[in-house]
Structures are given as C-alpha cells and as structure tokens.
C-alpha cells in the first residue's frame, strides 16, 4: 500500500511539473521561472505560444528578515551614493562661480564705494574692458566643458589632481582678495586703471590654471603606458586594454566602462554541468571478512571486480558529459532553425501601409490598418512558442521577457528591419550593457593591496568585486621599443633570369 501511494504521489508531481512547463511565461531578469536543469529536459510541447497568459503557482518565493534588512541597507547605500555623486561637482561649481565673479567684483567695488575720487581712465580702460570680457567668456565656456560634467563613477577616494587644482584655484583667489583688501579697499586706491589691470591679471592666472588642468586631467593619460588584463573570475572571459598613467581607482572606473560594452553577458546557468552527471550516484563498496578465509575467497574476488567496474564507470563520466553536450548542441540547432523559420514566416504576414493600398483594397476584404504595437502583437503569436523553446534551450529566459520581445519587435517593424536584424539580439549574446538593469549592477567594491590613489605600476593586481562575480585586473607596462633604421639602395632592386634546360622560357 505504501508503495502504491508513493507511486501515485510521484505521478501527481510529474503531471504537475508538465502542466507547469506548459504555462511558463518569459519574465524579466531576476524573475526566473525555470530551474537550472529545465533547458536540458526532453522536448515537451507546451502551449505558451498559444495562450501567452498565465504564470504557474507551483513555486513560492519567500523572503526573510535578513533579506529585508539587506534590501533596506542597499537602499540606504544607494541614497548615500547618490549624495556623494553630486558633492564634488557642487563644490567645484561653487568655487568656479566665485573665481569668475571675483574680477567683476574687483571692478565694481570701487565704482560703488568711492566713485567720485577715482582718476579718469579713458581709452586704455576700455581696451582692458573688452579684453577682460572676452577672456571671461572663454574661461566660462572652457570651465563648463572641462569641469561641469556629470561624473561617470563615484570613486572611493578623492581624485588627487582635481583636488590639487581646486586647492590651487582657492589659493589664487584668496591671495588676490587679500592683496585687494590691503592695497585697494583699505586705502581706497584712486588709480582705476591699475585696478582694472589687477583684475585682468587674475583672469590670466585662471586661464593658465585651466591650461594646467587640461594637461593633467585630459592629456597626461592619453599616451598608452600600461596593458591591463581583465579576467572575469566566474567563466574566465578576458580582455586586454592599453591605458596611460592613471591611478588605480580611475583605472578601475575605466575598466568597468569597458566591461559593460565589451564583455558578453554573464549567464551563470551556462556554467553548470548537466544535472544527470552531477547527481549521479557512484557505487562504493566495502568488503568485510565475516567467515573463514577459505570460504570468503570467492566473495572477495567478486567484490573487487564490482569495485573495479564502479571505478571504470566513474572514470568514464567525461564521455557522458561529452554526449550530453552534443545532445544539447543538437537541440539548440534544431530550435534555432525552428525559430528562424517561424520569424521569417511571421514577417511575411505584415506589410507597411501605403496610401495606394486604401484604393486597391476591395470592399469584401478590407485591410485592417494597425499601429506598430498592434502589428508586433499580431505577428508575435506565431513565433512565441519557437521563441520560448529556443530561449529555454540556450538558458536566456531570464534576460528576455515577453514584453521586451514585443517592444523589440515593434522597434524592428517601425524601422523596416529584416527578420535577421530582429533575431540578432537572441541568436548572439549581447554585451552586458544590453541586459543591465538600472537598479542593479552599479555597485562594485575595489580591492587593492596598494592605495587606490597610487599610480599604476608593474605587477599591480586589483580586483573589482560584485555579489555574483569579480574582475581580476593585472597591470603590465608596455615594452620600450628600439626601432633601428636600415637603408636600402633603390639600385639594388635588379634581377636576372636564371635559365634552365627544363624551363619553357
């Protein structure tokens, strides 16, 4: 009876799993509907392409107090990150605004406080006014282009060169104000031409500081000096990049920019071995001598033979993995062919509406005019089943939801793109930036034995960590090249024909 109940229970679970597969919907990243071994199951026909509606309730997601605490902590960290993101630009903007209005204040204060006692300046001051106005305009535009840019990353430490330049600007402005207060405001200087020249000298000094900022911030690191090898720890994907003289934290930010555009998306489901191999139970035997030696010789020999057979089966597990992978590749090729044919056929059912079509359409068979969204939904139904099967076979179901597929199909229809252009996103895995969620994947931890403000050196190794992966960066200096010159006389390019008796010449 117990055995019958157990078999009945197993049959119910099997039927429930089949029904669950039939009603699976492709969801957004982070809402996986399938287990890690689902794409490797047998080809069961499901009716997702026919229904495209429900999500099964066979799986229940739970959340603990620790998860809630972690979520609240992540939200606090994100708010703090947003605050830190705008502190440095705000301080730089305030200091830049003060430095720009300081020359104007130097000219305005004498006119407001002791205008009647000022000496007439005349034409020389008017020329200085024009020069000062154009210099301030150039300074304003270049400051906006060089400094007032939104930061690309929130660095763990201060940017040394930027802080040095801000400190230099502060010292210059403070020194000019101090000298102005002692030599102009206190004695009420009457030589207004000298005051205008004093303000013009401050603008010249600010322009030279800006030139220094351009060299330190934008020009110094342009010449390649180091080669960075970036390796993703999970699947071993690596890239090489040439960079200039950067600090470790700036090199880390630059590497992350390249990572999101160059590295293929990380799919942890592709790293797992087939479940049939991982969960296969290997037989292990223990031999005990319970009787006389002469009576157990035969049983001991049989036990050793069974142990040797189990060891051979264990050593042949790579063959099982090989054939499992070959079967998966065959299944992927078959489902890819079905998907391509389904998409090609679906695209033939739609045509861009022209003004002549309204005249040529007959009253018995009127043509319905649809917007791109309605047209995408109409041709998505025939290809939905093949799309889902292919995404499950390639384990991409967590990256493409039904809504994102319809939106992409709408985009392709709007811009007259071919079926191959539509399939490119699904047949070839795109870069990480294509699947990046705005709420995730932005927070990284920089791990380095050296100070992160130090410049790159030979042998430096630092790590960029995230919850699910890490990037290992190794620094190697580019070699110094010795290029020698060798002169070849143009007259030496002369040849003679070597005749032989066998030749046909």
Coordinates of C-alpha atoms in Angstrom, one line a residue, residues 139 142-143 146-147 159-172 203-221 250:
X139 CA 37.1 81.0 -19.3
X142 CA 36.1 76.1 -21.1
X143 CA 35.2 75.7 -17.4
X146 CA 36.1 70.7 -18.7
X147 CA 34.8 70.6 -15.1
X159 CA 40.9 62.4 -7.3
X160 CA 44.3 63.9 -6.4
X161 CA 44.9 66.1 -9.5
X162 CA 41.4 67.5 -9.3
X163 CA 41.8 68.3 -5.6
X164 CA 45.2 69.9 -6.3
X165 CA 43.7 72.1 -9.0
X166 CA 40.8 73.2 -6.8
X167 CA 43.2 74.0 -4.0
X168 CA 45.3 76.0 -6.4
X169 CA 42.3 78.0 -7.6
X170 CA 41.3 78.6 -4.0
X171 CA 44.8 79.8 -3.1
X172 CA 44.9 82.1 -6.1
X203 CA 41.8 86.3 -15.3
X204 CA 45.2 85.5 -17.0
X205 CA 46.2 83.4 -13.9
X206 CA 42.9 81.5 -14.0
X207 CA 43.4 80.8 -17.7
X208 CA 46.9 79.3 -17.0
X209 CA 45.4 77.2 -14.2
X210 CA 42.8 75.9 -16.7
X211 CA 45.5 75.0 -19.2
X212 CA 47.3 73.1 -16.4
X213 CA 44.0 71.3 -15.6
X214 CA 43.6 70.3 -19.3
X215 CA 47.1 68.8 -19.3
X216 CA 46.8 66.9 -16.0
X217 CA 43.2 65.7 -16.4
X218 CA 42.8 65.1 -20.1
X219 CA 46.2 64.9 -21.9
X220 CA 48.5 63.1 -19.5
X221 CA 46.8 59.7 -19.7
X250 CA 40.5 55.7 -12.1

